[in-house]
């Protein structure tokens, strides 16, 4: 799987590193001073991940927890994300990572104790600064630059974060994934403030766009299994991509989802229509010239991101929201991701 | 820039030294090309350029040749010897290069160039100086499997002229082999005939099996038949729009033969206006939602257009603004406009922009 594993020199004896080395005996091991000395120093083509994927193991320095952008999660609550990995083993053709790091290689940061300390400190700082917000949960998101579960059998961080969030009941942790790699998760006791959220698309769209990811039916089975075990589940219909089967395919997706988890058990469903920065849009054009993804008309939208036109995306969001509401999902559990929420047509009724 | 493939197109082969190219000289019949410098040759199928050693020579000469001959060149090959940066790559191994990187004065060039060989699995670092020590090789081995001195510069030139580049290298020295500059020169000179022969054999085998011969995609036929049709006249930007729309329709799986283009040929309009209508039709086929949105908006604006008020709105439907153009020449005109504005509902118009599409 990994052609070369780069290890920061002081980490060779770290148990996680030892474990990874054991799992990939064929990989060449190279010792480096710091990840930044090699990773991203030259522009490695994104699609090279298909034939040559390398792994970097090191410690994350600098800002370990960051404030999330507006409209990131449920409205009105503070959202932060923390970084313990860069890049992803999957190859979703809309993914912003193809324009982000100048290298598709995987980076795993293994100093989870330090990251956990920083989460604790951030939570305490927020509570002190906002004494009136005691009823609101503070959200922490893993997986801003990676899939939160796909490599957990290697990185082994879930135990750290479950232990941490057990002691932070006023905080929520979101593990966002397209993976069905739930074995490590199932070793933990479910916590109501650790939510595993799955990104879902209609089956045919997942096949066309979520390249190298588990098919929809496997993700739905994972949702079912985790739900049965008592793990809280969130859902992301994101990115929503228009095609001529749009309405029927989302109706089917809603039905399939609710066959696997009851509407009232879903903690939240976020809806987000496909969007790109200008740079990522150009990367998608270059990397996937034959995909139907960009065949529709796109415009520069309110935040300079490239999106479908405003009436089109609001129409799409309203349609799916209605489909979910019709099937019993409470309105207050559905939110529009990275969209100007003032424009939500259903909110105005 | 479109590069039409013709039978006059040739492949440009680049080598640093004549010794590396000697088997190619023997295999094909070459004539020297009267150019600004020596070292450029032509045969029935190829141009051959001896660039000289190092990135500056390779860059200057490749760019000079491509500036003059790029319309006659279909792709660029860089062939020659390279040092191994990987213990698994041994002397005489032949490697097709995937990506070219560069290293200059202790710094890495951020830019890289990927070759057109989808099956290549090795990366090459082009070093500005000769890499003589094992320590230097170890440093570069963090980024690539082989080291040469020209590929990045040749690829950079090819990239400038939007030409695909391919690179074949033969390993001349192993990873752990430390040597002086003189040692290397002597060794390469002695071994050059064998290296060149191996490069030629691999190059010929690759040419035989190369399946990536140029062909027109299906949608090219549809585009060309419309563009060549005297019933239509396309401006440059319209031609670009036609190309992108037909490409997008193809991506959506639309058979371009099923499009009813005939209906526009018979319209009693100028070729330019026919083209405009045809483009609108193709765009509506591609974006039925945009058509629906436009027609919903126009419906809401009917009270205004009925009163000879010409509305215009953001073509991207993104902004709320509505621009009205009207002329008042009499009290009757004024009354008509006042009545129309009374009937018109801006809120209903905005509802469409907010996704309430009928």
XYZ file of C-alpha atoms in Angstrom:
707
model
C 0.000 0.000 0.000
C 2.758 2.487 0.930
C 5.854 2.514 -1.253
C 7.922 4.509 1.230
C 7.256 5.208 4.907
C 9.010 8.365 6.090
C 9.542 8.476 9.857
C 10.724 11.427 11.920
C 13.975 10.220 13.428
C 12.986 10.477 17.107
C 9.853 8.370 16.563
C 11.269 5.055 15.383
C 10.569 3.413 18.731
C 7.053 4.818 19.128
C 4.566 1.910 19.417
C 2.400 3.294 16.570
C 5.419 3.512 14.289
C 6.527 0.020 15.265
C 3.057 -1.314 14.551
C 2.893 0.355 11.142
C 6.348 -0.878 10.179
C 5.289 -4.403 11.091
C 2.140 -4.139 8.991
C 4.008 -2.980 5.904
C 7.179 -5.081 5.748
C 7.524 -4.423 2.003
C 7.609 -0.643 2.386
C 10.937 1.114 2.293
C 11.574 3.033 5.541
C 13.286 6.412 5.263
C 14.349 8.505 8.218
C 13.785 12.245 8.104
C 14.288 15.112 10.551
C 10.871 16.693 10.069
C 7.907 15.918 7.843
C 8.058 19.435 6.353
C 11.570 18.742 5.052
C 10.116 16.387 2.476
C 6.304 16.523 2.396
C 5.039 19.208 0.016
C 8.540 20.452 -0.823
C 8.033 19.508 -4.464
C 4.780 19.360 -6.344
C 3.777 15.728 -6.507
C 0.895 15.157 -8.918
C -2.340 14.291 -7.112
C -3.198 11.305 -9.282
C 0.161 9.740 -8.545
C -1.582 8.399 -5.427
C -2.946 5.677 -7.697
C 0.463 4.146 -8.297
C 2.710 5.582 -5.628
C 1.407 6.470 -2.213
C 3.844 7.228 0.585
C 3.217 7.573 4.309
C 4.723 10.153 6.645
C 4.772 9.623 10.413
C 5.576 12.538 12.657
C 4.449 14.970 15.317
C 2.149 17.899 14.610
C 3.578 21.230 15.661
C 2.064 24.708 15.698
C -1.652 25.300 16.093
C -3.212 21.938 16.897
C -6.847 23.073 17.213
C -8.432 25.641 14.912
C -11.715 27.505 14.753
C -13.936 26.103 11.993
C -15.322 28.360 9.250
C -18.895 29.721 9.554
C -21.786 27.389 8.616
C -19.523 24.422 9.395
C -21.931 22.553 11.625
C -25.122 23.005 13.607
C -25.860 26.690 13.858
C -25.213 28.721 16.976
C -22.657 26.418 18.553
C -18.898 26.882 18.492
C -17.036 24.574 16.134
C -13.353 23.701 16.120
C -11.366 21.157 14.201
C -8.123 19.446 15.049
C -5.542 18.068 12.705
C -4.015 14.647 13.199
C -3.685 13.646 9.549
C -3.285 15.029 6.056
C -4.760 13.412 2.957
C -6.850 10.403 2.302
C -6.627 6.926 0.832
C -9.810 7.548 -1.161
C -10.042 9.525 -4.362
C -13.285 11.496 -4.454
C -13.090 13.465 -7.672
C -14.580 16.620 -6.111
C -12.271 16.561 -3.086
C -10.592 19.813 -2.110
C -7.497 17.926 -1.003
C -6.435 17.692 -4.649
C -5.703 21.388 -4.549
C -4.474 21.682 -1.003
C -1.186 20.082 -0.046
C 0.732 19.771 -3.334
C 1.162 16.106 -2.474
C -1.331 13.248 -2.132
C 0.911 11.340 0.316
C -0.627 10.446 3.662
C 0.615 12.154 6.812
C -0.267 10.718 10.213
C 0.590 12.794 13.258
C 0.938 10.592 16.280
C 1.261 13.076 19.151
C -2.368 12.573 20.173
C -1.657 13.330 23.831
C -0.609 16.874 22.894
C -3.598 17.311 20.600
C -5.901 16.051 23.371
C -4.379 18.551 25.814
C -4.979 21.353 23.324
C -8.625 20.299 22.877
C -9.063 20.346 26.656
C -7.451 23.777 26.897
C -9.588 25.175 24.038
C -12.787 23.873 25.631
C -11.882 25.386 29.010
C -10.921 28.696 27.410
C -14.240 28.890 25.530
C -16.279 28.104 28.649
C -14.438 30.791 30.620
C -14.834 33.365 27.866
C -18.538 32.602 27.302
C -20.130 31.960 30.712
C -23.601 32.588 29.188
C -23.196 29.742 26.693
C -23.160 26.933 29.244
C -26.070 25.152 27.533
C -24.329 25.056 24.206
C -22.052 22.218 23.233
C -18.559 22.915 21.963
C -17.878 20.900 18.837
C -14.561 19.402 17.811
C -14.237 17.862 14.373
C -11.639 15.328 13.290
C -11.108 14.752 9.608
C -10.875 18.232 8.144
C -7.951 17.033 6.003
C -8.475 13.287 6.143
C -11.038 10.552 6.690
C -11.608 10.071 10.418
C -11.904 6.271 10.379
C -10.189 4.958 7.251
C -6.778 4.441 8.846
C -7.677 4.129 12.519
C -6.378 0.532 12.556
C -2.945 2.028 11.853
C -3.054 5.307 13.703
C -4.749 3.926 16.805
C -5.951 7.299 18.077
C -9.589 6.524 18.861
C -8.835 5.281 22.384
C -7.178 8.645 23.201
C -10.149 10.665 22.030
C -12.811 8.469 23.622
C -10.957 8.756 26.916
C -10.720 12.527 26.498
C -14.343 13.168 25.553
C -15.646 10.959 28.346
C -14.294 13.686 30.607
C -15.636 16.523 28.430
C -19.419 15.984 28.508
C -20.030 19.604 27.456
C -18.149 18.973 24.213
C -18.979 16.921 21.128
C -16.533 15.117 18.911
C -17.456 14.435 15.296
C -15.674 11.647 13.430
C -16.473 12.219 9.782
C -16.018 9.352 7.354
C -16.825 7.526 4.145
C -15.108 4.448 5.456
C -16.556 1.210 6.809
C -13.435 0.591 8.849
C -15.348 0.499 12.133
C -13.460 -2.256 13.957
C -11.396 0.139 16.073
C -14.487 2.187 16.865
C -16.349 -0.910 17.989
C -13.637 -1.585 20.571
C -14.802 1.560 22.398
C -17.892 2.003 24.539
C -20.302 4.379 22.790
C -20.339 7.913 24.148
C -23.277 10.196 23.420
C -20.923 13.076 22.707
C -18.800 11.218 20.157
C -20.731 11.193 16.903
C -19.694 9.191 13.873
C -20.955 10.965 10.792
C -21.128 9.326 7.387
C -21.042 11.167 4.077
C -23.535 9.587 1.716
C -24.514 10.022 -1.916
C -26.924 8.067 -4.093
C -25.347 4.744 -5.121
C -24.715 5.690 -8.750
C -23.160 9.035 -7.771
C -20.918 7.383 -5.166
C -19.703 5.039 -7.879
C -19.014 7.913 -10.271
C -17.548 10.412 -7.807
C -16.418 8.728 -4.574
C -13.664 6.774 -6.269
C -12.079 3.966 -4.247
C -14.529 4.401 -1.353
C -16.790 1.646 0.006
C -20.084 1.465 -1.906
C -23.220 3.020 -0.437
C -24.697 -0.264 0.741
C -21.579 -1.037 2.804
C -21.667 2.421 4.396
C -25.341 1.908 5.243
C -24.525 -1.462 6.834
C -21.812 0.208 8.926
C -24.337 2.839 10.041
C -26.789 0.111 10.979
C -24.179 -1.853 12.903
C -22.936 1.168 14.856
C -26.479 2.332 15.569
C -27.391 -1.107 16.924
C -24.421 -0.857 19.258
C -25.538 2.549 20.510
C -23.048 4.801 18.738
C -24.604 8.172 17.842
C -24.787 8.745 14.096
C -24.724 11.909 12.003
C -25.268 12.034 8.262
C -23.883 14.307 5.577
C -25.545 14.466 2.203
C -22.566 16.329 0.897
C -21.671 17.029 -1.812
C -25.032 16.928 -3.548
C -24.495 16.698 -7.294
C -27.212 17.377 -9.836
C -28.064 14.965 -12.606
C -31.252 13.988 -14.409
C -32.039 11.367 -11.734
C -31.566 13.846 -8.906
C -35.024 13.689 -7.281
C -35.548 9.933 -7.632
C -32.046 9.062 -6.502
C -32.276 11.158 -3.320
C -35.705 9.706 -2.554
C -34.153 6.274 -2.804
C -31.187 7.346 -0.666
C -33.495 8.720 2.059
C -35.455 5.455 2.040
C -32.304 3.341 2.172
C -30.904 5.414 5.015
C -34.061 5.189 7.094
C -34.226 1.432 6.576
C -30.917 1.269 8.434
C -31.464 3.829 11.155
C -34.735 5.349 12.404
C -35.231 9.051 11.626
C -35.418 9.993 15.297
C -32.075 8.317 15.991
C -30.112 10.424 13.524
C -28.410 13.192 15.460
C -28.231 15.536 12.471
C -28.252 15.530 8.707
C -26.254 18.168 6.894
C -26.976 19.074 3.299
C -24.337 20.654 1.102
C -24.415 21.223 -2.627
C -21.143 20.617 -4.443
C -18.788 23.620 -4.286
C -15.184 24.365 -5.103
C -12.587 27.024 -4.620
C -11.322 28.317 -7.944
C -8.081 26.353 -7.514
C -9.848 23.078 -6.784
C -12.261 23.636 -9.682
C -9.269 23.909 -12.007
C -7.702 20.801 -10.487
C -10.915 18.822 -11.032
C -10.992 19.962 -14.663
C -7.408 18.821 -15.075
C -7.574 15.572 -13.141
C -10.999 14.358 -14.273
C -11.578 15.806 -17.746
C -14.117 13.140 -18.696
C -16.217 13.253 -15.538
C -19.785 14.553 -15.720
C -19.163 16.374 -12.426
C -18.454 19.736 -14.053
C -20.753 19.316 -17.041
C -23.439 21.495 -15.430
C -23.169 25.262 -15.384
C -21.255 26.681 -12.413
C -21.003 30.289 -11.262
C -18.937 32.251 -8.763
C -21.183 32.495 -5.700
C -21.604 34.720 -2.628
C -18.350 33.611 -0.995
C -16.360 33.403 -4.234
C -16.692 29.644 -4.295
C -17.732 27.999 -7.548
C -21.239 26.546 -7.235
C -24.410 25.832 -9.165
C -26.541 28.946 -9.544
C -28.322 30.139 -6.412
C -31.885 29.168 -7.510
C -30.662 25.753 -8.572
C -28.808 24.897 -5.377
C -31.549 26.286 -3.121
C -34.109 24.305 -5.102
C -31.993 21.162 -4.671
C -31.586 21.739 -0.923
C -35.295 22.403 -0.468
C -36.215 19.235 -2.379
C -33.989 16.999 -0.267
C -34.958 18.698 2.966
C -38.622 18.103 2.112
C -37.919 14.456 1.268
C -36.336 14.005 4.704
C -39.089 15.882 6.552
C -41.737 13.832 4.707
C -40.037 10.717 6.049
C -40.080 11.897 9.638
C -36.703 13.586 10.109
C -37.270 16.573 12.425
C -36.578 19.899 10.677
C -34.306 21.087 13.455
C -31.927 18.213 12.823
C -31.346 19.196 9.203
C -28.868 21.924 8.461
C -27.414 23.457 5.338
C -23.664 23.195 5.207
C -21.525 26.066 3.921
C -24.573 27.818 2.494
C -25.988 31.249 3.230
C -28.610 30.079 5.739
C -30.632 33.277 5.358
C -31.622 31.894 1.993
C -33.055 28.602 3.265
C -36.533 28.672 1.659
C -38.055 26.314 4.215
C -36.902 28.481 7.120
C -38.884 31.371 5.675
C -42.197 29.574 5.541
C -3.410 26.255 -29.174
C -4.753 23.349 -31.216
C -2.139 21.123 -32.677
C -3.530 19.324 -35.695
C -1.892 15.959 -36.219
C -0.506 15.603 -39.713
C 1.822 13.196 -41.451
C 4.582 15.828 -41.244
C 4.595 15.607 -37.451
C 7.707 14.124 -35.945
C 8.870 13.082 -32.505
C 11.716 15.094 -30.993
C 14.361 12.890 -29.373
C 16.701 14.677 -26.983
C 20.010 13.354 -25.634
C 22.662 15.097 -23.587
C 25.597 13.451 -25.388
C 26.167 12.078 -28.819
C 27.435 8.842 -27.272
C 24.032 8.127 -25.756
C 22.434 8.646 -29.172
C 24.906 6.643 -31.267
C 22.630 3.617 -31.843
C 19.850 5.967 -32.942
C 22.239 7.549 -35.451
C 23.042 4.100 -36.800
C 19.439 2.890 -36.896
C 17.864 5.772 -38.849
C 18.983 7.966 -41.737
C 19.640 11.497 -40.520
C 20.351 14.825 -42.131
C 21.757 17.726 -40.134
C 19.328 20.631 -39.830
C 20.653 24.083 -40.699
C 19.849 25.709 -37.347
C 21.309 28.357 -35.039
C 23.605 25.764 -33.460
C 24.952 22.305 -34.301
C 23.389 19.156 -32.965
C 19.929 19.064 -34.565
C 19.163 16.284 -37.051
C 16.094 15.123 -38.923
C 14.953 11.742 -40.253
C 11.662 10.619 -41.779
C 10.040 10.204 -38.379
C 12.174 12.085 -35.886
C 14.098 15.156 -34.982
C 17.143 14.407 -32.845
C 18.699 17.049 -30.634
C 22.002 16.796 -28.779
C 21.447 19.253 -25.957
C 24.803 19.091 -24.226
C 25.125 18.287 -20.536
C 23.274 20.025 -17.747
C 20.009 21.871 -17.308
C 21.053 25.181 -18.872
C 22.155 23.588 -22.138
C 19.108 21.323 -22.200
C 16.713 24.158 -21.506
C 18.179 26.618 -24.018
C 18.428 24.165 -26.870
C 15.083 22.459 -26.308
C 13.244 25.760 -26.155
C 15.071 27.120 -29.204
C 14.135 24.044 -31.251
C 10.547 23.995 -30.059
C 10.121 27.722 -30.754
C 10.979 27.114 -34.371
C 9.537 23.646 -34.947
C 6.771 23.111 -32.400
C 4.085 22.911 -35.073
C 5.933 19.935 -36.570
C 6.529 18.109 -33.303
C 3.989 15.781 -31.693
C 5.893 14.791 -28.555
C 9.278 15.112 -26.909
C 11.452 12.275 -25.612
C 14.394 12.644 -23.312
C 16.702 9.633 -23.372
C 19.986 8.956 -21.667
C 21.855 7.756 -18.649
C 20.897 8.379 -15.029
C 22.247 7.520 -11.615
C 20.349 5.298 -9.234
C 18.921 6.751 -6.028
C 17.431 3.448 -4.994
C 19.227 0.298 -3.925
C 16.830 -1.756 -6.009
C 17.755 0.002 -9.253
C 20.992 -1.416 -10.612
C 23.308 -0.578 -13.465
C 21.794 -1.256 -16.924
C 18.209 -1.181 -15.616
C 15.935 0.701 -17.987
C 13.336 2.984 -16.406
C 10.512 5.021 -17.858
C 10.115 8.203 -15.857
C 6.823 9.245 -14.265
C 7.603 12.686 -12.817
C 10.567 15.018 -13.216
C 11.782 17.076 -10.249
C 14.745 19.435 -10.015
C 17.377 20.334 -7.449
C 19.466 23.453 -7.691
C 21.936 25.006 -5.265
C 20.764 22.966 -2.281
C 17.158 23.852 -3.045
C 14.335 21.940 -4.637
C 12.364 23.385 -7.511
C 8.728 23.245 -6.427
C 7.474 22.734 -9.971
C 7.398 19.219 -11.337
C 6.496 17.773 -14.709
C 4.664 14.522 -15.237
C 5.346 12.517 -18.345
C 2.722 11.117 -20.694
C 3.686 7.544 -19.879
C 0.880 6.314 -17.632
C 2.742 3.083 -16.877
C 5.924 4.722 -15.638
C 6.719 4.118 -11.974
C 9.994 5.966 -11.372
C 10.630 9.609 -10.596
C 13.703 11.497 -11.699
C 15.542 14.335 -9.980
C 17.422 16.585 -12.376
C 20.395 17.965 -10.501
C 22.086 21.190 -11.555
C 25.461 19.828 -10.442
C 26.951 16.389 -10.841
C 25.996 14.242 -7.855
C 29.170 12.524 -6.796
C 28.793 11.445 -3.187
C 26.595 8.846 -1.556
C 25.491 11.488 0.937
C 24.161 13.716 -1.862
C 22.359 10.761 -3.378
C 20.769 9.885 -0.041
C 19.362 13.407 0.252
C 17.872 13.298 -3.230
C 16.580 9.763 -2.706
C 13.900 11.201 -0.404
C 12.238 12.584 -3.526
C 13.119 10.404 -6.521
C 14.527 7.048 -7.638
C 16.967 8.251 -10.276
C 19.053 11.339 -10.866
C 19.989 12.962 -14.160
C 20.856 16.480 -15.253
C 18.553 17.338 -18.148
C 15.067 15.859 -17.953
C 13.417 18.611 -15.886
C 14.707 21.273 -18.291
C 13.561 19.355 -21.378
C 10.160 18.685 -19.786
C 9.847 22.330 -18.812
C 10.435 23.344 -22.444
C 7.926 20.798 -23.714
C 5.380 21.997 -21.142
C 5.808 25.576 -22.372
C 4.708 24.451 -25.826
C 1.993 22.137 -24.458
C 3.743 19.080 -25.829
C 3.682 15.697 -24.087
C 7.042 14.536 -22.811
C 8.315 11.003 -22.257
C 11.573 9.981 -20.683
C 13.584 6.774 -20.807
C 16.692 6.422 -18.682
C 19.284 3.693 -18.321
C 20.994 3.342 -14.962
C 24.699 4.001 -15.342
C 25.774 3.926 -11.703
C 24.437 2.356 -8.539
C 23.229 4.096 -5.404
C 26.295 3.314 -3.329
C 28.827 4.011 -6.070
C 30.935 7.022 -5.161
C 33.157 8.356 -7.931
C 34.958 11.419 -9.182
C 33.691 13.417 -12.101
C 36.539 12.061 -14.265
C 35.754 8.459 -13.301
C 32.147 8.908 -14.392
C 33.072 10.538 -17.708
C 35.507 7.735 -18.510
C 33.078 5.037 -17.526
C 30.159 6.510 -19.451
C 32.320 6.954 -22.532
C 33.389 3.316 -22.420
C 29.900 2.035 -21.799
C 28.093 4.435 -24.117
C 27.639 1.990 -27.034
C 25.962 -0.573 -24.783
C 23.776 2.024 -23.055
C 22.709 3.525 -26.367
C 21.857 0.127 -27.822
C 19.708 -0.733 -24.816
C 17.919 2.633 -25.025
C 17.213 2.111 -28.724
C 15.826 -1.392 -28.237
C 13.520 -0.256 -25.421
C 12.459 2.828 -27.381
C 11.592 0.709 -30.447
C 9.630 -1.769 -28.323
C 7.717 1.089 -26.722
C 6.932 2.654 -30.108
C 5.486 -0.671 -31.264
C 3.238 -1.155 -28.269
C 2.344 2.490 -27.796
C -1.430 2.458 -27.894
C -1.879 6.164 -27.345
C -2.105 7.118 -31.006
C -3.982 10.346 -31.565
C -7.630 9.984 -32.460
C -10.516 12.368 -32.665
C -13.056 11.896 -29.885
C -16.584 11.392 -31.141
C -17.697 14.887 -30.173
C -14.979 16.385 -32.415
C -16.984 15.219 -35.412
C -20.101 17.042 -34.241
C -18.145 20.215 -33.456
C -16.296 20.210 -36.747
C -19.415 19.621 -38.818
C -21.117 22.614 -37.168
C -18.066 24.851 -37.400
C -17.552 24.013 -41.080
C -21.212 24.656 -41.864
C -21.750 27.849 -43.869
C -25.228 28.251 -42.314
C -23.547 29.270 -39.060
C -21.006 31.866 -38.116
C -19.249 31.617 -34.752
C -17.143 34.297 -33.148
C -14.060 33.080 -31.280
C -15.824 33.130 -27.920
C -18.873 31.413 -29.412
C -16.617 28.748 -30.891
C -15.108 28.205 -27.460
C -18.602 27.966 -25.952
C -19.679 25.498 -28.657
C -16.655 23.322 -27.934
C -17.175 23.287 -24.175
C -20.943 22.707 -24.448
C -20.590 19.764 -26.816
C -17.830 18.307 -24.633
C -20.065 18.636 -21.569
C -23.005 17.017 -23.367
C -20.736 14.132 -24.277
C -19.704 13.784 -20.612
C -23.372 13.528 -19.672
C -23.708 10.690 -22.144
C -25.751 12.661 -24.708
C -25.351 11.316 -28.225
C -24.625 14.445 -30.257
C -26.345 12.826 -33.242
C -29.634 13.045 -31.329
C -29.423 16.859 -31.170
C -31.796 18.622 -33.531
C -29.392 21.031 -35.168
C -31.265 20.941 -38.462
C -34.045 23.210 -37.108
C -31.602 26.139 -36.909
C -30.276 25.834 -40.444
C -33.627 26.784 -41.931
C -34.262 29.793 -39.689
C -34.561 33.025 -41.604
C -31.779 34.679 -39.652
C -28.224 35.704 -40.277
C -25.625 32.930 -39.750
C -24.480 34.793 -36.637
C -27.991 34.869 -35.116
C -28.542 31.220 -36.039
C -25.349 30.380 -34.171
C -26.559 32.322 -31.129
C -29.849 30.415 -31.102
C -28.101 27.115 -31.626
C -25.809 27.812 -28.671
C -28.812 28.659 -26.486
C -30.487 25.403 -27.546
C -27.363 23.370 -26.765
C -27.002 25.114 -23.426
C -30.640 24.345 -22.561
C -30.047 20.698 -23.458
C -27.048 20.718 -21.153
C -28.664 22.674 -18.312
C -32.409 22.023 -18.274
C -32.560 23.555 -14.792
C -31.117 26.840 -16.042
C -33.784 26.865 -18.732
C -36.480 26.287 -16.098
C -35.093 29.043 -13.888
C -34.944 31.504 -16.767
C -38.478 30.723 -17.830
C -39.752 31.019 -14.214
C -38.069 34.397 -13.876
C -39.434 35.613 -17.189
C -42.914 34.541 -16.151
C -42.663 36.654 -12.996
C -41.478 39.553 -15.126
C -44.354 39.285 -17.614
C -46.289 42.283 -16.190
C -43.244 44.418 -16.889
C -42.446 43.099 -20.347
C -46.131 43.433 -21.319
C -45.809 47.142 -20.529
C -42.730 47.480 -22.770
C -40.420 47.626 -19.766
C -37.257 45.735 -20.586
C -35.972 43.904 -17.508
C -32.472 42.534 -17.130
C -31.045 40.506 -14.268
C -27.838 38.846 -13.145
C -27.078 36.249 -15.836
C -25.733 33.904 -13.116
C -28.953 34.327 -11.035
C -26.709 34.988 -8.058
C -27.556 38.590 -7.124
C -30.974 40.042 -6.252
C -30.785 43.088 -8.512
C -33.220 43.747 -11.281
C -32.598 46.421 -13.870
C -35.533 48.021 -15.704
C -35.217 49.911 -18.930
C -38.204 51.944 -20.034
C -39.098 54.937 -22.146
C -41.820 57.455 -21.346
C -43.025 59.588 -24.228
C -46.538 60.370 -23.047
C -48.764 60.394 -19.963
C -50.272 57.179 -21.250
C -46.843 55.512 -21.193
C -46.369 56.698 -17.631
C -49.736 55.289 -16.544
C -49.008 51.977 -18.259
C -45.677 51.704 -16.464
C -47.184 52.693 -13.113
C -49.846 49.993 -13.493
C -47.303 47.382 -14.500
C -45.129 48.190 -11.472
C -48.187 47.875 -9.233
C -48.948 44.393 -10.538
C -45.332 43.197 -10.556
C -44.288 41.373 -7.365
C -40.614 41.713 -6.547
C -41.088 39.208 -3.718
C -42.344 36.574 -6.184
C -39.384 37.333 -8.432
C -36.992 36.838 -5.491
C -38.695 33.579 -4.579
C -37.495 32.152 -7.888
C -33.956 33.273 -7.104
C -34.367 31.516 -3.776
C -35.181 28.230 -5.431
C -38.963 28.267 -5.755
C -38.950 27.200 -9.364
C -42.232 26.298 -11.005
